[in-house]
XYZ file of C-alpha atoms in Angstrom:
547
model
C 0.000 0.000 0.000
C 1.397 3.355 -0.886
C 2.065 5.771 1.938
C 0.366 9.193 2.010
C 1.026 12.221 4.105
C -1.585 14.772 5.096
C -0.757 17.073 2.202
C -0.831 14.559 -0.667
C -4.138 13.960 -2.487
C -5.956 10.701 -1.914
C -6.729 10.388 -5.633
C -4.043 10.701 -8.243
C -4.313 13.687 -10.522
C -3.548 11.416 -13.435
C -7.152 10.335 -13.413
C -8.152 13.858 -14.400
C -5.581 14.067 -17.157
C -7.364 11.433 -19.235
C -9.776 12.570 -21.945
C -13.390 13.189 -20.883
C -16.234 11.296 -22.488
C -19.313 13.505 -22.863
C -22.648 11.874 -23.651
C -25.451 14.002 -25.093
C -28.825 12.569 -24.151
C -31.670 14.054 -26.196
C -34.728 15.233 -24.253
C -37.823 13.649 -25.825
C -40.059 16.444 -24.549
C -37.754 18.988 -26.147
C -37.861 17.094 -29.424
C -41.648 17.105 -29.339
C -41.659 20.798 -28.505
C -39.291 21.512 -31.394
C -41.572 19.555 -33.705
C -44.571 21.558 -32.523
C -42.705 24.814 -32.934
C -42.240 24.015 -36.606
C -46.010 24.285 -36.926
C -46.428 27.163 -34.417
C -43.309 29.298 -34.703
C -42.415 31.173 -31.545
C -39.913 33.935 -30.956
C -36.327 33.061 -30.204
C -35.997 33.599 -26.454
C -32.293 32.865 -26.326
C -31.529 36.296 -27.746
C -32.387 39.627 -26.188
C -35.124 41.259 -28.263
C -35.606 44.979 -28.614
C -37.826 46.693 -26.060
C -40.930 47.702 -28.063
C -41.825 50.379 -25.494
C -38.494 52.133 -25.387
C -40.103 55.084 -27.181
C -42.243 55.599 -24.049
C -39.195 55.726 -21.800
C -39.435 52.095 -20.664
C -36.169 50.547 -19.534
C -37.521 46.990 -19.476
C -39.839 44.911 -17.330
C -39.132 43.352 -13.948
C -41.625 40.942 -12.385
C -41.217 39.554 -8.825
C -41.270 35.810 -8.388
C -44.704 34.397 -7.523
C -45.482 33.986 -3.845
C -45.389 30.432 -2.525
C -47.940 31.290 0.166
C -51.682 30.996 -0.348
C -53.461 33.014 2.369
C -56.914 31.778 1.362
C -56.402 28.032 1.173
C -58.430 25.939 3.610
C -56.530 22.736 4.410
C -59.672 20.637 4.911
C -62.271 21.803 2.367
C -63.738 18.323 1.997
C -64.687 15.444 4.257
C -61.780 13.028 3.989
C -60.449 10.156 6.066
C -62.031 7.428 8.149
C -61.708 9.442 11.366
C -63.742 12.334 9.961
C -66.444 10.004 8.639
C -66.797 8.198 11.968
C -66.854 11.487 13.854
C -69.580 12.898 11.614
C -71.742 9.801 12.062
C -71.343 9.987 15.842
C -71.991 13.736 15.968
C -74.987 13.841 13.611
C -77.566 13.652 16.438
C -75.619 16.342 18.296
C -75.480 18.418 15.114
C -79.275 18.369 14.863
C -79.587 19.670 18.422
C -76.964 22.310 17.715
C -78.784 23.403 14.564
C -82.029 23.820 16.512
C -80.176 25.816 19.189
C -78.616 27.985 16.493
C -82.005 28.694 14.892
C -83.734 29.487 18.194
C -80.949 31.826 19.345
C -80.863 33.582 15.990
C -84.628 34.112 16.082
C -84.618 35.426 19.688
C -81.676 37.721 18.953
C -83.353 39.017 15.827
C -86.610 39.811 17.670
C -84.728 41.514 20.520
C -82.775 43.598 18.030
C -85.939 44.603 16.163
C -87.454 45.767 19.466
C -84.279 47.677 20.344
C -84.343 49.439 16.979
C -88.094 50.000 16.927
C -88.962 53.689 16.480
C -85.322 54.774 16.646
C -84.706 57.219 13.824
C -81.765 59.223 15.148
C -79.125 56.595 14.348
C -76.545 59.294 13.686
C -76.149 59.722 17.442
C -75.164 57.137 20.092
C -77.741 54.480 20.942
C -79.805 55.327 24.059
C -78.887 53.319 27.146
C -82.181 51.423 27.426
C -81.799 50.223 23.838
C -78.201 49.195 24.534
C -79.326 47.216 27.587
C -81.918 45.419 25.470
C -79.119 44.412 23.086
C -77.669 42.298 25.917
C -80.322 39.746 24.985
C -78.898 39.560 21.478
C -75.352 39.423 22.837
C -76.319 36.485 25.047
C -77.824 34.799 22.001
C -74.534 35.363 20.173
C -72.682 33.444 22.888
C -75.190 30.604 22.588
C -74.646 30.582 18.830
C -70.926 30.188 19.434
C -71.755 27.314 21.778
C -73.898 25.693 19.070
C -70.929 25.860 16.691
C -68.833 23.895 19.191
C -67.030 26.781 20.933
C -67.932 25.631 24.425
C -65.128 27.618 25.991
C -62.890 30.304 24.522
C -59.392 30.906 25.807
C -58.507 34.557 26.408
C -55.155 36.161 27.048
C -54.607 39.784 28.032
C -57.263 42.408 28.673
C -59.294 44.794 26.606
C -57.967 48.328 27.124
C -60.385 51.030 28.339
C -62.152 52.833 25.542
C -60.672 56.216 26.467
C -57.199 54.769 25.903
C -57.859 52.835 22.677
C -61.139 53.790 20.961
C -60.243 51.681 17.899
C -59.484 47.963 17.848
C -58.208 45.939 14.910
C -58.041 42.199 14.452
C -56.907 39.579 12.010
C -59.836 37.957 10.208
C -60.051 34.175 9.883
C -63.707 33.153 10.055
C -67.264 34.437 10.322
C -66.932 33.389 13.967
C -64.684 36.419 14.637
C -67.386 39.133 14.429
C -69.869 36.973 16.373
C -67.365 36.710 19.218
C -66.582 40.440 19.195
C -70.295 41.267 19.120
C -70.739 39.255 22.306
C -67.509 40.419 23.912
C -67.765 44.216 23.707
C -70.555 45.139 21.225
C -68.451 47.380 18.933
C -69.295 49.564 15.992
C -67.978 47.781 12.917
C -67.000 48.805 9.403
C -68.628 46.557 6.783
C -69.406 46.393 3.085
C -72.709 47.908 1.982
C -73.854 44.498 0.735
C -74.090 43.257 4.344
C -77.109 45.487 4.978
C -79.355 43.342 2.778
C -78.357 40.024 4.379
C -81.226 38.343 6.282
C -80.937 38.679 10.081
C -77.334 39.906 9.827
C -78.296 43.240 8.285
C -80.656 44.047 11.160
C -78.152 43.105 13.857
C -75.243 45.083 12.415
C -77.492 48.143 12.081
C -77.903 47.947 15.856
C -74.112 48.093 16.062
C -74.336 51.442 14.206
C -72.322 49.984 11.398
C -70.180 52.183 9.165
C -70.850 51.114 5.577
C -68.191 51.416 2.916
C -67.883 50.642 -0.761
C -64.247 49.656 -1.102
C -64.204 50.539 -4.812
C -65.392 54.162 -4.444
C -62.849 56.699 -3.122
C -65.663 58.979 -1.957
C -67.201 56.138 0.074
C -63.845 55.269 1.631
C -63.272 58.890 2.603
C -66.734 59.126 4.127
C -66.086 55.938 6.115
C -62.823 57.349 7.477
C -64.656 60.509 8.570
C -67.255 58.365 10.365
C -64.549 56.295 12.066
C -62.921 59.484 13.297
C -66.245 60.960 14.494
C -67.315 57.865 16.413
C -63.867 57.179 17.844
C -63.700 60.731 19.199
C -66.973 60.402 21.167
C -66.936 58.268 24.324
C -70.676 57.655 24.073
C -70.194 55.506 20.974
C -68.877 51.951 21.342
C -65.358 51.094 20.278
C -64.804 50.934 16.532
C -63.750 47.486 15.291
C -62.035 46.983 11.958
C -60.580 43.996 10.152
C -57.872 45.853 8.211
C -57.085 42.849 6.000
C -60.474 43.425 4.390
C -61.246 39.715 3.995
C -60.811 36.377 5.734
C -57.590 34.376 5.470
C -56.476 30.972 6.722
C -54.610 32.595 9.624
C -51.235 31.263 8.475
C -50.147 34.607 7.034
C -51.073 38.240 7.541
C -52.012 40.036 4.333
C -51.748 43.768 3.615
C -53.681 46.251 5.741
C -56.140 48.860 4.535
C -55.456 52.266 6.099
C -58.963 53.227 7.266
C -58.284 52.424 10.929
C -54.990 54.316 10.960
C -55.822 57.591 9.202
C -57.730 59.119 12.186
C -54.564 58.841 14.303
C -56.118 57.412 17.483
C -54.428 54.781 19.625
C -55.280 51.250 18.509
C -55.440 47.975 20.373
C -54.620 44.956 18.186
C -56.435 41.701 18.943
C -55.544 38.346 17.447
C -57.667 35.225 17.047
C -56.387 31.708 16.553
C -58.229 28.498 15.759
C -55.924 25.607 16.775
C -56.858 22.401 14.994
C -55.633 19.004 13.860
C -58.368 17.562 11.645
C -60.583 20.536 10.823
C -59.401 23.891 9.484
C -61.987 26.436 10.641
C -60.834 29.257 8.366
C -63.280 30.631 5.819
C -61.117 30.421 2.706
C -61.780 28.397 -0.414
C -64.638 26.490 1.221
C -68.375 27.101 0.968
C -70.222 28.572 3.940
C -72.601 25.597 4.067
C -69.774 23.054 4.248
C -67.951 25.089 6.887
C -71.050 25.313 9.090
C -71.798 21.614 8.669
C -68.284 20.637 9.688
C -68.469 22.942 12.710
C -71.732 21.361 13.816
C -70.229 17.866 13.533
C -67.145 18.429 15.698
C -66.874 17.393 19.336
C -65.338 20.746 20.195
C -63.837 23.654 18.256
C -60.936 25.575 19.732
C -60.620 29.337 19.688
C -58.042 31.580 21.317
C -58.220 35.364 21.651
C -55.268 37.509 22.687
C -55.421 41.212 23.488
C -52.113 42.839 22.538
C -50.613 46.042 23.974
C -52.009 49.314 22.669
C -50.170 50.840 19.698
C -50.098 54.633 19.702
C -49.102 57.029 16.944
C -45.713 58.666 16.939
C -44.926 62.368 16.599
C -48.013 63.440 18.573
C -50.460 61.844 16.175
C -48.728 63.070 13.023
C -47.290 59.708 12.043
C -47.849 58.619 8.466
C -50.889 56.260 8.395
C -49.015 53.742 6.238
C -46.188 53.598 8.772
C -48.662 53.339 11.638
C -50.378 50.431 9.856
C -47.013 48.786 9.205
C -46.062 48.909 12.906
C -49.435 47.514 13.932
C -49.388 44.718 11.364
C -45.872 43.798 12.455
C -47.072 43.531 16.074
C -49.928 41.235 15.028
C -47.742 39.109 12.744
C -45.109 38.740 15.472
C -47.706 37.657 18.020
C -49.170 35.156 15.550
C -45.680 34.090 14.439
C -46.683 34.263 10.780
C -45.272 35.846 7.637
C -46.672 38.987 6.030
C -47.582 39.190 2.341
C -48.844 41.805 -0.108
C -52.062 39.936 -0.850
C -55.332 41.818 -0.542
C -59.029 41.481 -1.295
C -58.118 42.077 -4.933
C -56.427 38.672 -4.948
C -59.668 37.129 -3.681
C -61.439 38.677 -6.671
C -58.836 37.215 -9.034
C -59.071 33.855 -7.281
C -62.864 33.809 -7.590
C -62.691 34.807 -11.250
C -60.201 32.034 -12.027
C -62.261 29.499 -10.069
C -65.457 30.505 -11.867
C -63.733 29.979 -15.219
C -62.782 26.429 -14.124
C -59.024 26.994 -14.065
C -57.082 24.035 -12.723
C -54.903 26.124 -10.380
C -56.871 29.272 -9.476
C -54.286 30.296 -6.873
C -51.684 30.755 -9.631
C -53.583 33.861 -10.752
C -53.008 35.772 -7.517
C -50.490 38.589 -7.901
C -50.253 40.220 -4.422
C -52.515 43.061 -5.469
C -51.400 45.451 -2.724
C -47.960 45.627 -4.315
C -49.449 46.029 -7.799
C -51.636 48.904 -6.601
C -48.657 50.544 -4.914
C -46.379 50.239 -7.952
C -48.784 50.949 -10.791
C -51.963 52.440 -9.261
C -54.020 49.670 -10.860
C -57.151 48.898 -8.854
C -58.670 45.477 -8.329
C -61.469 45.938 -10.855
C -58.949 46.814 -13.556
C -56.878 43.756 -12.612
C -59.964 41.551 -13.035
C -60.503 43.061 -16.499
C -56.928 42.158 -17.420
C -57.544 38.655 -16.104
C -60.559 38.417 -18.407
C -58.286 39.272 -21.298
C -55.671 36.749 -20.160
C -58.224 33.954 -19.780
C -59.388 34.588 -23.331
C -55.878 33.511 -24.408
C -56.579 29.934 -23.282
C -53.983 29.396 -20.525
C -52.781 25.855 -19.921
C -53.179 23.829 -16.720
C -50.261 25.648 -15.100
C -51.775 29.070 -15.862
C -49.393 30.024 -18.679
C -50.083 31.061 -22.265
C -48.045 30.325 -25.377
C -47.012 32.653 -28.173
C -49.674 31.590 -30.687
C -52.493 32.074 -28.130
C -51.074 35.496 -27.296
C -51.158 36.445 -30.976
C -54.722 35.230 -31.439
C -56.019 37.372 -28.562
C -54.196 40.469 -29.836
C -55.311 39.668 -33.412
C -51.778 39.926 -34.719
C -49.625 37.788 -36.992
C -46.174 36.404 -36.308
C -43.791 39.258 -37.017
C -40.901 41.122 -35.455
C -43.173 43.376 -33.402
C -45.311 40.553 -32.030
C -42.172 38.639 -31.064
C -40.845 41.730 -29.299
C -44.127 42.191 -27.403
C -44.130 38.593 -26.233
C -40.422 38.705 -25.399
C -41.020 41.864 -23.348
C -43.510 39.987 -21.143
C -41.622 36.684 -21.077
C -39.075 37.843 -18.497
C -38.155 34.249 -17.652
C -37.555 33.387 -21.323
C -39.558 30.157 -21.039
C -41.616 30.603 -24.162
C -44.777 31.195 -22.125
C -46.052 33.892 -19.811
C -48.057 33.985 -16.581
C -50.920 36.290 -15.677
C -48.655 38.131 -13.255
C -46.216 38.886 -16.096
C -49.060 39.958 -18.373
C -50.525 42.240 -15.686
C -47.162 43.726 -14.700
C -46.265 44.325 -18.335
C -49.578 45.990 -19.169
C -49.491 48.111 -16.017
C -45.837 49.008 -16.615
C -46.712 50.401 -20.043
C -49.678 52.388 -18.725
C -47.596 53.902 -15.958
C -45.091 55.425 -18.392
C -45.445 59.223 -18.222
C -45.655 59.333 -22.012
C -48.375 56.729 -22.394
C -51.395 59.019 -22.459
C -49.621 61.595 -24.594
C -48.633 58.827 -26.989
C -52.290 57.687 -27.176
C -53.447 61.181 -28.086
C -50.636 61.725 -30.560
C -51.304 58.341 -32.151
C -54.939 59.331 -32.671
C -53.838 62.630 -34.188
C -51.494 60.851 -36.587
C -54.198 58.385 -37.621
C -56.821 61.096 -38.063
C -55.363 62.364 -41.321
C -58.640 64.028 -42.272
C -58.747 66.054 -39.070
C -62.399 65.195 -38.410
C -61.866 63.732 -34.924
C -62.705 60.257 -36.216
C -60.582 57.409 -37.584
C -61.650 55.170 -40.437
C -60.482 51.624 -41.032
C -58.310 52.810 -43.917
C -56.608 55.462 -41.787
C -55.918 53.011 -38.961
C -54.561 50.483 -41.435
C -52.172 53.020 -42.967
C -50.735 53.774 -39.509
C -50.451 50.132 -38.414
C -48.754 49.048 -41.648
C -45.786 51.182 -40.654
C -45.284 48.776 -37.732
C -46.346 45.555 -39.498
C -45.879 45.810 -43.256
C -47.830 43.662 -45.711
C -50.892 43.248 -43.484
C -53.849 42.226 -45.598
C -57.282 43.819 -45.370
C -58.733 41.046 -43.209
C -55.969 41.455 -40.621
C -56.469 45.219 -40.595
C -60.201 44.672 -40.141
C -59.592 42.418 -37.122
C -57.374 45.045 -35.475
C -59.863 47.796 -36.327
C -62.632 45.870 -34.566
C -60.671 46.129 -31.302
C -61.177 49.911 -31.397
C -64.561 50.020 -33.141
C -66.591 48.829 -30.163
C -69.983 49.947 -31.514
C -69.405 48.587 -35.019
C -70.238 51.836 -36.857
C -67.068 51.802 -38.961
C -65.436 54.809 -37.282
C -63.478 55.308 -34.044
C -63.725 58.398 -31.860
C -60.902 59.712 -29.729
C -62.571 58.533 -26.531
C -63.030 55.018 -27.880
C -59.476 54.966 -29.181
C -57.867 55.981 -25.869
C -60.173 53.817 -23.714
C -59.407 50.738 -25.820
C -55.685 51.424 -25.523
C -56.113 51.625 -21.758
C -57.740 48.207 -21.841
C -55.077 46.903 -24.241
C -52.000 49.041 -23.450
C -49.599 46.706 -25.259
C -51.180 47.791 -28.559
C -49.664 51.265 -28.262
C -46.548 49.674 -29.772
C -48.450 49.431 -33.065
C -48.264 53.195 -33.362
C -44.635 53.705 -32.396
C -43.370 53.980 -35.998
C -45.931 56.619 -36.946
C -44.849 58.645 -33.898
C -41.064 58.452 -34.118
C -40.029 57.034 -37.512
C -39.711 60.520 -39.019
C -37.625 62.686 -36.737
C -38.428 65.681 -38.852
C -42.173 65.417 -38.169
C -43.740 67.632 -35.536
C -45.183 64.712 -33.587
C -41.885 62.872 -33.690
C -40.086 65.897 -32.267
C -42.610 66.208 -29.428
C -42.209 62.558 -28.389
C -38.430 62.587 -28.677
C -38.065 65.834 -26.736
C -40.139 64.426 -23.848
C -38.146 61.186 -23.834
């Protein structure tokens, strides 16, 4: 045996001096893909294509990686496993009793609330004391309802701060059980969507709580709600104001972005957290129907709930702290107490999730984009994001939620050409030959956010309107588009014209032209050549000077 010291290698370097044998193993999937690409040519993603929106001042697109967390996923949406089946069979007689108890308590509470509200027209002011005392009947019924759902005892930690110290309380939102508990616990004034007013039984009860209604999609309604929060928080005769700043229910495993309504008034806030410890039954109201959730609650031996009152969080700088920073400090306190991560998801992601689910997508959660970040970066609201999702779904995404080049072309009514390849390459930041909804949304929003976008839309209309009549004909639009895509035939021009001619009258007004470009911002690239191809033109000079 050869002797070795500590410094000599165990393996002889001569082994590495011999020639290497490299085996190339063909990927069958790649071969199939190459064969398919011969029939459906796609852009070459191995090379860096030109940015088609450089004329707007774009320096390229950056899209964050998709979040691996799903805040709205219920871990037990179905009845699965032998244990659950046996438990349901055993608890069915108990469930019937619980259902009767639930119905009786709801009816008694509803009647008591109707009596308390009877003849009371001055709801702008605090509820009279005798009416508030009568509401104790409804509050007692609320505790019995919790009992019927299997919450026989509720663990509490900490204490509720006096109202004069913290007139506003905020809580994470996991289930419909949360507001029932808070109604029983301290009978607050809540902030709720206007749609809640028309709900049977619930609408009457929350009116007794002097609810503050808000339409989350109307800025004027949100401002009015903030004014009401401030007015009621400033008066000791009103109950505490309770808000769920997440704006929707989650599974409790993460904390999503906060709305700022509770933090704009500048009053001290007490955060409260709720937990629902479980092994076999996830009690969160996520991607599970209300009926199934109630049934599973009725058929449990016992459901666990924990409530923790956290220390009061006050504003800094004598109440002049930025509301966003105040919300960030409060959300951090709640997330730390829950020991969960924070994400940029919001109610807008719920809307996207519901839209994808309704369209029978295989992985609806892949269409969430963390809307709070999108709104912050691009000022795109949730309704606009849903419209973009409509457009994306029309491109026939595959099971993984991605679209291919040929589907992208079909939706934009374009042919394979240099410009269409550049548009797709602009969105395909991963260079995988397919794009996700998040990339499509970020790309569209990125284009719209360019300072020159709206000016480019108006200038493009001016360039197309060669007759100066304030209207564009199909011929005029075709002449402008052929500068970007030469050799387009009349049928292809007609298809593109139909995107702008929404009423089918054969002409396009300026309002229709700009509104359709807002809905399809990527199409502004069609008009880039007519704006900047002649530097000597007046329009070209205006664009280039701004850039």
